[in-house]
Short mmCIF file of C-alpha atoms in Angstrom, two decimals:
data_model
loop_
_atom_site.label_atom_id
_atom_site.label_comp_id
_atom_site.label_asym_id
_atom_site.label_seq_id
_atom_site.Cartn_x
_atom_site.Cartn_y
_atom_site.Cartn_z
CA LYS A 1 -2.67 9.61 -16.01
CA GLU A 2 -3.82 6.09 -15.74
CA SER A 3 -5.88 5.58 -11.81
CA VAL A 4 -7.89 3.21 -9.69
CA ASN A 5 -11.49 4.94 -9.14
CA VAL A 6 -15.16 3.89 -9.32
CA GLU A 7 -15.88 3.92 -12.81
CA ASN A 8 -12.89 2.43 -14.34
CA THR A 9 -12.97 -0.39 -12.55
CA PRO A 10 -17.01 -2.17 -12.67
CA LEU A 11 -17.41 -5.01 -11.11
CA ASP A 12 -19.36 -8.04 -10.55
CA GLY A 13 -20.05 -9.74 -7.16
CA ALA A 14 -18.63 -13.34 -5.50
CA LYS A 15 -20.42 -15.28 -3.54
CA THR A 16 -19.45 -15.88 -0.40
CA ASN A 17 -19.62 -19.33 1.70
CA SER A 18 -19.13 -19.37 5.63
CA PHE A 19 -19.45 -21.62 8.44
CA GLU A 20 -17.55 -21.73 11.88
CA LEU A 21 -17.87 -24.29 14.86
CA GLY A 22 -16.95 -22.93 17.84
CA TRP A 23 -16.23 -24.19 21.22
CA ARG A 24 -16.28 -21.46 25.51
CA THR A 25 -15.52 -24.06 28.53
CA ARG A 26 -15.49 -21.51 32.33
CA GLN A 27 -13.48 -23.98 34.61
CA GLN A 28 -11.97 -22.72 38.88
CA ASN A 29 -9.08 -21.44 37.74
CA TYR A 30 -9.10 -21.27 33.75
CA ASN A 31 -11.79 -19.95 31.58
CA ALA A 32 -11.31 -20.97 27.14
CA GLN A 33 -12.62 -20.39 23.84
CA LEU A 34 -11.64 -21.61 20.37
CA ALA A 35 -13.50 -20.78 17.17
CA ALA A 36 -12.03 -23.30 13.41
CA TYR A 37 -14.53 -20.83 10.12
CA TYR A 38 -14.11 -21.53 6.66
CA SER A 39 -15.40 -19.64 3.82
CA LEU A 40 -15.51 -19.99 0.45
CA SER A 41 -15.49 -17.32 -2.35
CA ASP A 42 -16.57 -17.85 -5.95
CA LYS A 43 -14.65 -15.58 -7.16
CA THR A 44 -10.84 -13.48 -6.70
CA TYR A 45 -9.76 -9.87 -6.27
CA LYS A 46 -6.97 -8.69 -8.30
CA TYR A 47 -4.83 -5.38 -8.11
CA LYS A 48 -3.54 -4.83 -11.37
CA LYS A 49 -1.56 -1.76 -12.34
CA ALA A 50 -4.51 1.04 -12.20
CA SER A 51 -6.83 -1.56 -11.63
CA LEU A 52 -8.83 -4.08 -9.56
CA GLU A 53 -9.69 -6.85 -11.46
CA LEU A 54 -12.41 -8.78 -9.62
CA ASN A 55 -12.26 -13.18 -12.11
CA SER A 56 -13.38 -16.72 -11.56
CA ASN A 57 -10.00 -18.78 -9.64
CA LYS A 58 -11.80 -19.89 -6.64
CA LYS A 59 -10.71 -18.10 -3.27
CA ARG A 60 -11.05 -20.25 0.58
CA ILE A 61 -10.43 -17.89 3.94
CA TYR A 62 -10.01 -20.39 7.34
CA GLY A 63 -7.99 -20.50 10.34
CA LEU A 64 -8.59 -20.93 14.04
CA GLU A 65 -9.30 -18.74 16.94
CA GLY A 66 -8.54 -18.98 20.60
CA GLN A 67 -7.78 -17.36 24.11
CA ILE A 68 -7.46 -18.42 27.37
CA LYS A 69 -6.89 -17.35 31.38
CA TYR A 70 -5.55 -19.04 33.61
CA TYR A 71 -5.99 -17.62 37.14
CA LEU A 72 -2.43 -18.24 39.15
CA THR A 73 -3.51 -16.81 42.64
CA ASP A 74 -6.43 -15.25 44.04
CA ALA A 75 -5.35 -11.86 41.54
CA TRP A 76 -3.13 -12.77 39.58
CA TYR A 77 -3.61 -14.21 35.68
CA SER A 78 -2.35 -15.18 32.40
CA ARG A 79 -3.61 -14.90 29.69
CA ALA A 80 -3.17 -15.47 25.91
CA GLN A 81 -4.73 -15.38 22.47
CA GLY A 82 -3.98 -16.29 19.25
CA HIS A 83 -5.95 -16.52 15.08
CA LEU A 84 -3.29 -18.47 13.01
CA VAL A 85 -5.74 -17.52 9.01
CA GLN A 86 -4.91 -19.28 5.82
CA SER A 87 -6.37 -17.26 2.22
CA GLU A 88 -6.08 -18.74 -0.78
CA THR A 89 -6.65 -18.01 -4.65
CA LYS A 90 -7.73 -21.88 -7.05
CA HIS A 91 -6.03 -21.04 -10.08
CA ASN A 92 -4.72 -24.49 -12.39
CA GLY A 93 -6.31 -26.80 -10.33
CA SER A 94 -4.14 -25.74 -7.37
CA TRP A 95 -5.31 -23.87 -3.84
CA ASP A 96 -2.45 -21.52 -4.39
CA GLU A 97 -0.54 -18.36 -1.49
CA LEU A 98 -3.69 -15.75 -2.37
CA SER A 99 -2.16 -12.22 -2.76
CA ILE A 100 -0.31 -9.34 0.78
CA TYR A 101 -3.04 -6.65 -0.89
CA ASN A 102 -6.04 -9.83 0.01
CA ALA A 103 -4.48 -11.71 2.96
CA SER A 104 -4.07 -10.68 6.47
CA PRO A 105 -1.10 -12.62 8.98
CA SER A 106 -1.66 -14.63 11.69
CA THR A 107 -1.86 -13.08 15.12
CA ALA A 108 -0.52 -13.86 18.67
CA MET A 109 -0.95 -12.56 21.67
CA ALA A 110 0.51 -13.68 25.68
CA ALA A 111 0.03 -11.72 28.72
CA VAL A 112 0.75 -11.52 32.32
CA GLY A 113 -1.28 -9.46 34.58
CA TYR A 114 -2.49 -8.34 38.47
CA ASP A 115 -6.03 -7.77 39.80
CA ASN A 116 -6.98 -7.58 43.00
CA PHE A 117 -10.59 -4.99 42.13
CA ASP A 118 -8.68 -2.05 44.01
CA TRP A 119 -5.97 -2.11 41.19
CA GLY A 120 -4.31 -4.11 38.47
CA THR A 121 -1.90 -3.64 35.84
CA GLU A 122 -1.08 -5.78 33.25
CA LEU A 123 1.94 -6.35 30.76
CA ASN A 124 1.62 -7.66 26.96
CA LEU A 125 3.58 -8.98 23.99
CA GLN A 126 1.62 -8.75 20.94
CA HIS A 127 2.80 -10.29 17.82
CA VAL A 128 1.96 -10.09 13.85
CA GLY A 129 3.46 -12.01 12.03
CA ASP A 130 4.71 -11.86 8.16
CA LEU A 131 3.06 -12.54 5.24
CA SER A 132 3.73 -13.81 1.56
CA ASP A 133 1.98 -14.92 -1.70
CA GLU A 134 3.47 -17.01 -4.81
CA ALA A 135 4.51 -13.32 -6.77
CA GLY A 136 8.07 -13.56 -4.14
CA TYR A 137 6.51 -10.89 -2.25
CA LYS A 138 6.29 -10.76 1.36
CA LEU A 139 5.85 -8.78 4.55
CA GLU A 140 7.72 -8.96 8.02
CA GLY A 141 6.08 -8.97 10.89
CA TYR A 142 6.94 -7.02 14.63
CA GLU A 143 5.93 -7.95 18.01
CA LEU A 144 4.85 -5.21 21.01
CA VAL A 145 5.08 -4.73 24.68
CA GLY A 146 2.69 -2.88 26.53
CA LEU A 147 1.09 -1.74 29.69
CA ASN A 148 -2.05 -0.74 31.42
CA GLY A 149 -3.85 -0.83 33.90
CA TYR A 150 -6.14 1.01 37.00
CA TYR A 151 -6.57 2.63 40.38
CA THR A 152 -10.39 2.28 41.86
CA LEU A 153 -11.12 5.57 43.24
CA PRO A 154 -13.99 7.02 46.03
CA VAL A 155 -15.40 7.87 43.20
CA GLY A 156 -15.00 6.07 39.37
CA GLN A 157 -11.27 5.17 38.45
CA ILE A 158 -8.37 6.01 36.94
CA ASN A 159 -6.77 4.27 34.08
CA PHE A 160 -3.34 4.38 32.40
CA GLY A 161 -1.22 2.43 29.23
CA ILE A 162 1.40 2.87 27.87
CA GLN A 163 1.01 1.31 23.58
CA ASN A 164 4.50 0.42 22.95
CA LEU A 165 5.90 -0.04 25.44
CA LEU A 166 9.49 -0.22 24.10
CA ASP A 167 9.29 2.61 21.45
CA LYS A 168 9.99 0.21 18.69
CA GLN A 169 10.53 0.93 15.20
CA TYR A 170 8.36 -1.15 13.02
CA GLN A 171 5.83 -0.14 9.62
CA THR A 172 3.05 -1.14 9.36
CA ILE A 173 0.45 -3.54 7.04
CA TRP A 174 -1.18 -1.19 4.56
CA SER A 175 2.27 0.51 5.01
CA ARG A 176 4.39 -2.31 3.51
CA LYS A 177 0.87 -3.42 1.27
CA ALA A 178 0.53 0.10 -0.29
CA GLN A 179 4.43 -0.04 -1.20
CA ASN A 180 4.25 -3.10 -3.39
CA ALA A 181 1.06 -3.01 -4.58
CA TYR A 182 2.03 1.14 -6.36
CA SER A 183 6.22 0.06 -6.86
CA GLU A 184 4.41 -1.71 -9.26
CA GLN A 185 2.26 1.83 -11.41
CA PRO A 186 3.41 3.32 -14.45
CA GLU A 187 5.07 6.25 -12.41
CA PRO A 188 6.64 5.17 -9.60
CA SER A 189 9.69 3.12 -9.35
CA LYS A 190 9.72 0.59 -5.75
CA GLN A 191 12.77 3.63 -4.25
CA THR A 192 9.58 6.29 -4.40
CA ALA A 193 6.88 3.84 -3.68
CA ALA A 194 9.03 2.87 -0.02
CA ALA A 195 9.06 6.72 0.28
CA LEU A 196 6.02 8.04 -0.79
CA PHE A 197 4.12 4.87 2.24
CA ASP A 198 6.72 5.45 4.74
CA TYR A 199 3.80 5.10 7.51
CA ALA A 200 5.31 4.65 10.78
CA GLY A 201 3.72 2.45 12.64
CA VAL A 202 2.62 4.27 17.27
CA GLY A 203 5.64 4.84 18.83
CA ARG A 204 5.26 5.28 22.59
CA THR A 205 2.38 6.39 23.28
CA PHE A 206 0.38 7.52 26.83
CA SER A 207 -3.18 7.52 28.18
CA LEU A 208 -4.53 8.85 31.09
CA SER A 209 -7.98 8.64 31.56
CA TYR A 210 -10.64 8.89 34.31
CA SER A 211 -13.90 6.93 34.30
CA ALA A 212 -17.44 7.22 36.72
CA THR A 213 -20.38 5.15 36.65
CA PHE A 214 -23.52 7.26 37.97
#
């Protein structure tokens, strides 16, 4: 039976050159930072049936990431952060979208909160973008709402949180990648792969903890 393992996938190393340029500022009402990066590899990994191949096509990943926090008052604030990323491989002289198995989706987050140093809370919205490639595969993104906060005690503080506040039903990015990857294997059909690798994301989850510094 065919399988993916170390013995049948001997691979050479890939050389990557990376560059990054960043900027940061802190002002009275806000602080922000921004960074741009670019990496170029001389080889590209590719999944094919029951093996992992390394070809001589160049690969580049570049993007922009940043965040900003703005103080509406002494206690109220808003903040946002984002990561735009593009992954490509060079094929026949042109740059094409990198396979979804090797690429990462862009992400973003926006939040509003209150913090008076005695207690604080924050409501946030997280977004994971769609992902597609030249082969026609596509991964659908999703949005999640979260809530967290803290309350200071005479000794230590109580921390609380609610992950996936709206109890959204979604599949993880890994689950969607696995369904596409294993549907191409000799054994499973697309329906079988979908059933085997249908991993749902974490539902509404509550957390409560206590911490103290001594």
